[in-house]
Short mmCIF file of C-alpha atoms in Angstrom, two decimals:
data_model
loop_
_atom_site.label_atom_id
_atom_site.label_comp_id
_atom_site.label_asym_id
_atom_site.label_seq_id
_atom_site.Cartn_x
_atom_site.Cartn_y
_atom_site.Cartn_z
CA MET M 1 61.83 10.87 59.54
CA VAL M 2 58.57 8.79 59.66
CA ILE M 3 57.78 7.96 56.01
CA GLY M 4 54.45 6.31 54.87
CA ILE M 5 54.49 4.57 51.51
CA ILE M 6 51.35 3.64 49.73
CA GLY M 7 51.79 0.51 47.62
CA ALA M 8 54.05 -2.46 47.94
CA GLY M 9 55.04 -2.89 44.28
CA ILE M 10 58.68 -2.82 43.14
CA SER M 11 59.09 0.97 43.15
CA GLY M 12 57.57 1.49 46.65
CA LEU M 13 59.58 -1.39 48.11
CA THR M 14 62.73 -0.15 46.49
CA ALA M 15 62.40 3.36 47.95
CA GLY M 16 61.30 1.89 51.38
CA ARG M 17 64.23 -0.39 51.61
CA LEU M 18 66.82 2.22 50.73
CA LEU M 19 65.28 4.92 53.02
CA ALA M 20 65.05 2.42 55.90
CA LYS M 21 68.58 1.48 55.48
CA ALA M 22 69.57 5.13 55.60
CA GLY M 23 67.96 5.33 59.06
CA HIS M 24 64.37 6.55 58.29
CA GLU M 25 61.38 4.89 59.90
CA VAL M 26 59.50 3.44 56.83
CA THR M 27 55.94 1.90 56.82
CA VAL M 28 54.52 0.51 53.70
CA PHE M 29 50.74 -0.03 53.30
CA GLU M 30 49.54 -2.57 50.74
CA LYS M 31 45.80 -3.28 50.07
CA SER M 32 46.36 -6.80 48.88
CA GLY M 33 48.05 -9.69 50.72
CA GLY M 34 51.07 -9.89 48.38
CA TYR M 35 54.44 -8.32 47.70
CA GLY M 36 55.77 -6.85 44.45
CA GLY M 37 52.62 -5.52 42.69
CA ARG M 38 52.69 -7.00 39.17
CA MET M 39 55.75 -9.19 40.25
CA ALA M 40 53.06 -11.58 41.60
CA THR M 41 53.10 -15.18 42.38
CA ARG M 42 50.06 -17.21 43.28
CA TYR M 43 49.38 -20.77 44.38
CA ALA M 44 46.93 -22.43 41.98
CA GLY M 45 45.72 -25.86 40.78
CA LYS M 46 43.52 -28.45 42.27
CA ASP M 47 45.72 -28.91 45.22
CA LEU M 48 46.88 -25.25 45.37
CA GLU M 49 50.53 -26.48 45.31
CA LYS M 50 51.64 -24.96 42.10
CA LYS M 51 53.32 -21.59 42.09
CA LEU M 52 52.70 -19.54 39.03
CA ASP M 53 53.73 -16.01 38.19
CA HIS M 54 50.50 -14.58 37.11
CA GLY M 55 51.83 -11.08 36.75
CA ALA M 56 55.22 -10.28 35.00
CA PRO M 57 56.75 -13.59 33.90
CA LEU M 58 60.15 -12.28 33.35
CA PHE M 59 62.16 -9.03 33.29
CA GLU M 60 65.04 -7.52 31.57
CA ALA M 61 68.15 -5.83 33.01
CA ASN M 62 67.75 -2.49 31.29
CA GLU M 63 68.84 0.17 33.73
CA PRO M 64 72.16 0.73 35.50
CA GLU M 65 70.69 0.94 38.96
CA PHE M 66 68.53 -2.01 38.33
CA LYS M 67 71.46 -4.14 37.06
CA ASP M 68 73.20 -3.53 40.34
CA PHE M 69 70.23 -4.92 42.12
CA ILE M 70 70.07 -7.96 39.88
CA LYS M 71 73.71 -8.75 40.83
CA GLU M 72 72.54 -8.76 44.45
CA LEU M 73 69.60 -11.01 43.69
CA LEU M 74 71.87 -13.44 41.82
CA GLU M 75 74.20 -13.54 44.83
CA LYS M 76 71.23 -14.24 47.12
CA ASP M 77 70.10 -17.09 44.72
CA ILE M 78 66.72 -15.47 44.20
CA ILE M 79 66.70 -15.12 40.53
CA LYS M 80 68.28 -16.96 37.52
CA PRO M 81 68.82 -16.21 33.82
CA TRP M 82 65.85 -16.94 31.66
CA GLY M 83 64.44 -16.36 28.25
CA LYS M 84 66.90 -18.29 26.06
CA ASN M 85 64.12 -20.19 24.35
CA ILE M 86 61.27 -17.61 23.73
CA LYS M 87 59.38 -18.50 20.51
CA MET M 88 57.55 -15.98 18.15
CA PHE M 89 54.08 -16.86 16.77
CA ASP M 90 53.04 -14.69 13.89
CA GLY M 91 49.30 -15.40 14.03
CA GLN M 92 49.58 -18.51 11.92
CA THR M 93 52.77 -20.38 12.56
CA PHE M 94 55.99 -20.25 14.74
CA SER M 95 58.69 -17.99 13.45
CA GLU M 96 61.53 -19.61 11.60
CA LYS M 97 63.73 -17.95 14.15
CA LYS M 98 64.69 -20.34 16.96
CA SER M 99 64.11 -17.87 19.58
CA LEU M 100 63.48 -14.24 20.43
CA SER M 101 66.49 -12.08 21.04
CA PHE M 102 66.17 -9.54 23.88
CA ASP M 103 68.15 -6.36 24.04
CA HIS M 104 69.25 -6.97 27.53
CA PRO M 105 69.82 -10.09 29.78
CA VAL M 106 66.48 -11.55 30.96
CA TYR M 107 65.77 -13.20 34.36
CA THR M 108 63.02 -14.73 36.41
CA ALA M 109 62.68 -15.74 40.01
CA LYS M 110 63.60 -19.25 41.25
CA THR M 111 60.61 -19.66 43.66
CA GLY M 112 58.33 -17.04 42.24
CA MET M 113 58.36 -13.40 41.35
CA ASN M 114 57.01 -12.36 44.73
CA ALA M 115 60.24 -13.51 46.37
CA ILE M 116 61.93 -10.26 45.09
CA GLY M 117 59.34 -8.21 46.90
CA LYS M 118 59.50 -10.30 49.96
CA TYR M 119 63.30 -9.81 49.99
CA GLN M 120 62.94 -6.03 49.69
CA ALA M 121 60.24 -5.81 52.49
CA ARG M 122 62.69 -7.17 55.02
CA TRP M 123 63.88 -3.69 55.82
CA CYS M 124 60.45 -2.14 56.10
CA ASP M 125 57.23 -2.43 58.22
CA VAL M 126 54.82 -3.76 55.58
CA ARG M 127 51.16 -3.74 56.52
CA GLN M 128 49.36 -6.02 54.08
CA LYS M 129 45.56 -5.89 53.46
CA THR M 130 45.49 -2.20 54.54
CA LYS M 131 44.05 0.17 51.98
CA VAL M 132 44.78 3.89 52.26
CA GLY M 133 41.60 5.90 51.16
CA GLY M 134 43.09 9.35 51.34
CA LEU M 135 45.46 11.89 52.91
CA THR M 136 45.06 14.81 55.32
CA TYR M 137 47.50 17.63 55.22
CA PHE M 138 48.28 19.68 58.27
CA GLY M 139 51.50 21.13 57.15
CA ASP M 140 52.57 24.15 59.32
CA HIS M 141 49.10 24.38 60.91
CA ARG M 142 49.77 21.68 63.52
CA SER M 143 50.85 21.35 67.07
CA LYS M 144 51.87 17.79 68.03
CA LYS M 145 50.54 16.14 64.88
CA ARG M 146 52.75 15.12 62.03
CA PRO M 147 52.18 17.01 58.88
CA TRP M 148 50.56 14.17 56.98
CA ILE M 149 47.74 11.78 58.05
CA LEU M 150 47.05 8.68 56.02
CA ASN M 151 43.45 7.67 56.31
CA MET M 152 42.71 4.00 55.93
CA THR M 153 39.30 2.76 54.73
CA SER M 154 39.06 0.90 57.97
CA SER M 155 38.98 4.31 59.74
CA GLU M 156 42.49 3.82 61.13
CA THR M 157 45.03 6.60 60.70
CA PHE M 158 48.77 6.87 60.45
CA GLY M 159 50.87 9.94 60.92
CA ALA M 160 53.82 10.62 58.76
CA ASP M 161 56.49 13.38 58.15
CA ALA M 162 56.53 12.35 54.38
CA VAL M 163 54.52 10.32 52.05
CA ILE M 164 55.31 8.33 48.94
CA ILE M 165 52.67 7.22 46.71
CA ALA M 166 53.78 4.11 44.64
CA LEU M 167 50.42 3.20 42.91
CA PRO M 168 49.28 3.13 39.21
CA ALA M 169 48.57 6.73 38.15
CA PRO M 170 44.80 6.56 38.40
CA GLN M 171 44.93 5.21 41.82
CA ALA M 172 47.50 7.83 42.82
CA TYR M 173 45.14 10.36 41.26
CA GLY M 174 42.45 9.21 43.66
CA ILE M 175 44.64 9.62 46.77
CA LEU M 176 45.84 13.18 45.66
CA ALA M 177 42.43 14.29 44.90
CA THR M 178 41.67 14.19 48.66
CA THR M 179 44.30 16.90 49.21
CA ILE M 180 43.72 19.40 46.54
CA ASP M 181 41.98 21.82 48.90
CA GLU M 182 44.68 21.54 51.43
CA THR M 183 47.96 21.78 49.51
CA ASN M 184 49.25 22.35 45.96
CA THR M 185 48.80 18.81 44.51
CA LEU M 186 46.70 20.08 41.55
CA LYS M 187 49.82 20.46 39.25
CA ILE M 188 50.69 16.82 39.90
CA VAL M 189 47.11 15.67 39.44
CA ARG M 190 46.81 17.40 36.07
CA GLN M 191 49.87 15.63 34.71
CA ILE M 192 49.15 12.19 35.90
CA ASP M 193 45.60 12.40 34.65
CA GLU M 194 47.28 11.92 31.27
CA ILE M 195 48.66 8.46 32.10
CA HIS M 196 46.58 5.62 30.72
CA TYR M 197 47.14 1.86 31.04
CA ASN M 198 46.50 -1.30 29.05
CA ALA M 199 44.63 -4.09 30.86
CA THR M 200 45.07 -7.77 30.49
CA TYR M 201 43.72 -11.03 31.57
CA THR M 202 46.01 -13.85 32.78
CA LEU M 203 44.61 -17.34 32.64
CA MET M 204 46.55 -20.03 34.68
CA VAL M 205 46.11 -23.53 33.26
CA GLY M 206 47.42 -26.89 34.26
CA PHE M 207 47.46 -30.41 32.71
CA LYS M 208 47.91 -33.82 33.91
CA GLU M 209 51.43 -35.27 33.73
CA GLY M 210 52.77 -35.33 30.15
CA ASP M 211 55.34 -33.89 27.96
CA ILE M 212 56.18 -30.28 28.58
CA PRO M 213 57.10 -28.08 25.60
CA ASP M 214 60.82 -27.07 25.59
CA TRP M 215 60.07 -23.40 24.97
CA GLU M 216 60.10 -21.15 27.96
CA GLY M 217 57.50 -18.75 26.54
CA VAL M 218 55.89 -17.66 23.30
CA VAL M 219 55.32 -14.05 22.01
CA CYS M 220 52.14 -14.00 20.14
CA GLY M 221 51.21 -11.64 17.28
CA GLU M 222 47.83 -11.25 15.57
CA SER M 223 46.34 -13.25 18.49
CA LYS M 224 44.03 -12.98 21.45
CA LEU M 225 47.15 -13.79 23.44
CA GLY M 226 50.08 -11.55 23.95
CA PHE M 227 52.43 -13.97 25.76
CA ILE M 228 52.41 -17.60 26.93
CA SER M 229 54.64 -18.50 29.89
CA ASN M 230 55.78 -22.02 30.38
CA GLU M 231 55.66 -21.93 34.17
CA GLY M 232 56.40 -25.69 34.60
CA LEU M 233 59.99 -25.07 33.49
CA LYS M 234 60.77 -22.46 36.04
CA ARG M 235 60.75 -24.45 39.25
CA GLU M 236 63.24 -27.04 40.18
CA GLY M 237 62.11 -30.64 40.38
CA LYS M 238 59.16 -32.33 38.66
CA GLN M 239 56.39 -29.64 38.80
CA GLY M 240 54.14 -30.79 36.06
CA SER M 241 52.77 -29.04 33.06
CA PHE M 242 51.23 -25.57 33.61
CA PHE M 243 51.22 -22.32 31.95
CA VAL M 244 50.08 -18.61 32.29
CA LEU M 245 48.24 -17.23 29.31
CA HIS M 246 48.59 -13.40 29.00
CA SER M 247 45.79 -11.91 26.86
CA SER M 248 46.46 -9.14 24.42
CA ALA M 249 45.44 -5.55 25.37
CA GLU M 250 42.89 -5.57 22.65
CA PHE M 251 41.25 -8.76 23.81
CA ALA M 252 41.13 -7.45 27.45
CA LYS M 253 39.44 -4.30 26.30
CA ALA M 254 36.90 -6.05 24.16
CA HIS M 255 35.90 -8.47 26.86
CA ARG M 256 36.07 -6.41 29.99
CA ASN M 257 32.36 -7.15 30.75
CA SER M 258 32.17 -10.66 29.32
CA PRO M 259 31.43 -13.58 31.64
CA GLU M 260 34.54 -15.37 32.99
CA GLU M 261 33.49 -18.53 31.14
CA VAL M 262 33.45 -16.92 27.87
CA ILE M 263 36.93 -15.31 28.41
CA THR M 264 38.25 -18.55 29.70
CA LYS M 265 37.02 -20.48 26.77
CA GLN M 266 38.37 -18.22 24.16
CA LEU M 267 41.78 -18.02 25.86
CA ILE M 268 42.04 -21.72 26.04
CA GLY M 269 40.97 -22.09 22.41
CA GLU M 270 43.66 -19.61 21.33
CA PHE M 271 46.25 -21.50 23.31
CA ALA M 272 45.42 -24.71 21.54
CA ARG M 273 45.68 -22.82 18.16
CA VAL M 274 49.15 -21.66 19.07
CA ALA M 275 50.59 -24.72 21.00
CA GLY M 276 48.55 -27.59 19.48
CA GLY M 277 45.48 -29.60 20.17
CA TRP M 278 46.84 -31.07 23.46
CA ALA M 279 46.28 -27.57 24.98
CA SER M 280 42.51 -27.55 24.49
CA SER M 281 41.59 -29.61 27.61
CA PRO M 282 43.42 -28.39 30.75
CA ASP M 283 42.89 -30.22 34.02
CA TRP M 284 42.32 -26.88 35.86
CA HIS M 285 42.24 -23.13 35.12
CA GLN M 286 42.09 -19.90 37.03
CA LEU M 287 41.55 -16.40 35.71
CA HIS M 288 42.93 -13.02 36.93
CA PHE M 289 42.32 -9.54 35.63
CA TRP M 290 45.02 -6.79 35.77
CA ARG M 291 43.34 -3.45 35.31
CA PHE M 292 46.69 -1.50 35.32
CA SER M 293 48.85 -4.03 33.54
CA GLN M 294 51.24 -1.65 31.62
CA PRO M 295 51.23 2.16 31.12
CA LYS M 296 50.63 3.27 27.55
CA THR M 297 52.01 6.73 28.19
CA VAL M 298 55.07 7.65 30.35
CA LEU M 299 56.57 10.67 31.83
CA ASN M 300 60.12 11.75 31.04
CA GLN M 301 61.30 12.13 34.64
CA PRO M 302 62.09 9.78 37.49
CA TYR M 303 59.42 10.95 40.04
CA PHE M 304 57.09 13.79 40.99
CA GLU M 305 57.83 15.64 44.22
CA LEU M 306 55.65 18.11 46.11
CA GLU M 307 58.13 20.31 47.91
CA GLU M 308 56.13 21.55 50.80
CA LYS M 309 58.22 22.86 53.66
CA ASP M 310 59.03 20.03 56.14
CA SER M 311 56.29 17.89 54.66
CA PRO M 312 57.39 16.22 51.48
CA LEU M 313 55.25 14.09 49.23
CA ALA M 314 56.36 12.18 46.08
CA LEU M 315 54.98 9.87 43.45
CA ILE M 316 56.94 6.92 41.86
CA GLY M 317 56.23 4.04 39.68
CA ASP M 318 56.54 2.24 36.37
CA TYR M 319 55.13 5.21 34.42
CA PHE M 320 58.28 7.40 34.95
CA TYR M 321 60.85 7.05 32.11
CA GLY M 322 59.30 3.81 30.84
CA ASN M 323 56.96 0.85 31.59
CA SER M 324 59.18 -1.99 32.68
CA VAL M 325 60.11 -3.57 35.94
CA GLY M 326 63.55 -2.01 35.62
CA HIS M 327 62.03 1.48 35.26
CA ALA M 328 59.85 1.10 38.23
CA TYR M 329 62.84 0.06 40.25
CA THR M 330 64.84 3.07 38.99
CA SER M 331 61.92 5.39 39.89
CA GLY M 332 62.12 4.30 43.51
CA TYR M 333 65.76 4.25 43.59
CA LYS M 334 66.28 7.78 42.40
CA LEU M 335 63.72 9.30 44.68
CA ALA M 336 65.23 7.46 47.63
CA GLN M 337 68.67 8.67 46.87
CA HIS M 338 67.30 12.21 46.50
CA TRP M 339 65.63 12.13 49.90
CA ILE M 340 68.57 10.42 51.62
CA GLU M 341 70.71 13.43 50.46
CA LYS M 342 68.00 15.89 51.19
CA PHE M 343 67.00 14.85 54.68
CA LYS M 344 70.24 13.78 56.20
#
């Protein structure tokens, strides 16, 4: 079966990898030039040699299927345990607790979070910088054409027997809306229309050589910041002092239309309030906006499936069951297992 997957985030690549290993012909379309969605890594700094995780800085092993995958990543030396020294900031001072305790083991990637997506992508044909603008459904009314046509914004097309949409709900809505007159996607559209997201800004900052704090991160309360990630401690060797500042959802909402220099100044000022005066004068900085950072509402099921005869379509992502990396993985995993059994 020829399967087209829209989105190279953790859920899309998980489904693609498993379906490809089962013998299906899988092509993944990704509008950006990266792998892993919010599991993103970027080269930054004056010399563009610093690797920072400007999306998810860490992840928990919180789902059975995801725990099995984590074991595989540990064996491949792609990830390592992390989060033993995460501080708490209550808006005024650091908590008396030495570190934040997580409910599950916590990990990060050794060379950057996108290494996980790159590893999964080895089993699929991933076409980066290729944006899908809509779908055309032929279904039973076809001769030699496949039941689905993926229409790229570049005017190119791709025929598929099955489609998986692995995008944030609002973006999935836009793709599905192109098929409402052709097939019964309206019932799915109505449900994902209720899924809303928090946005966030991430500000990457670097400092000239100096002492690096011993904490791996700081969870911030009553602050313009939600989390501070000490990226300089993640990489092996002498990497320097650099951090990723994750804004709170409230700050991102209030400053969506503010100039970048205003946002940058306020986040750096807040960083200095949390970490100390040394943090007020970074040597370089770079801002990024995540429109769909984390779902505020989720659906109590692992995926959506449109069961058209001989022309399946499904939605997966981190808004099924929960809003974590593990939930996104589980969504892609459960759909893949269902289709592997269904389309032997």
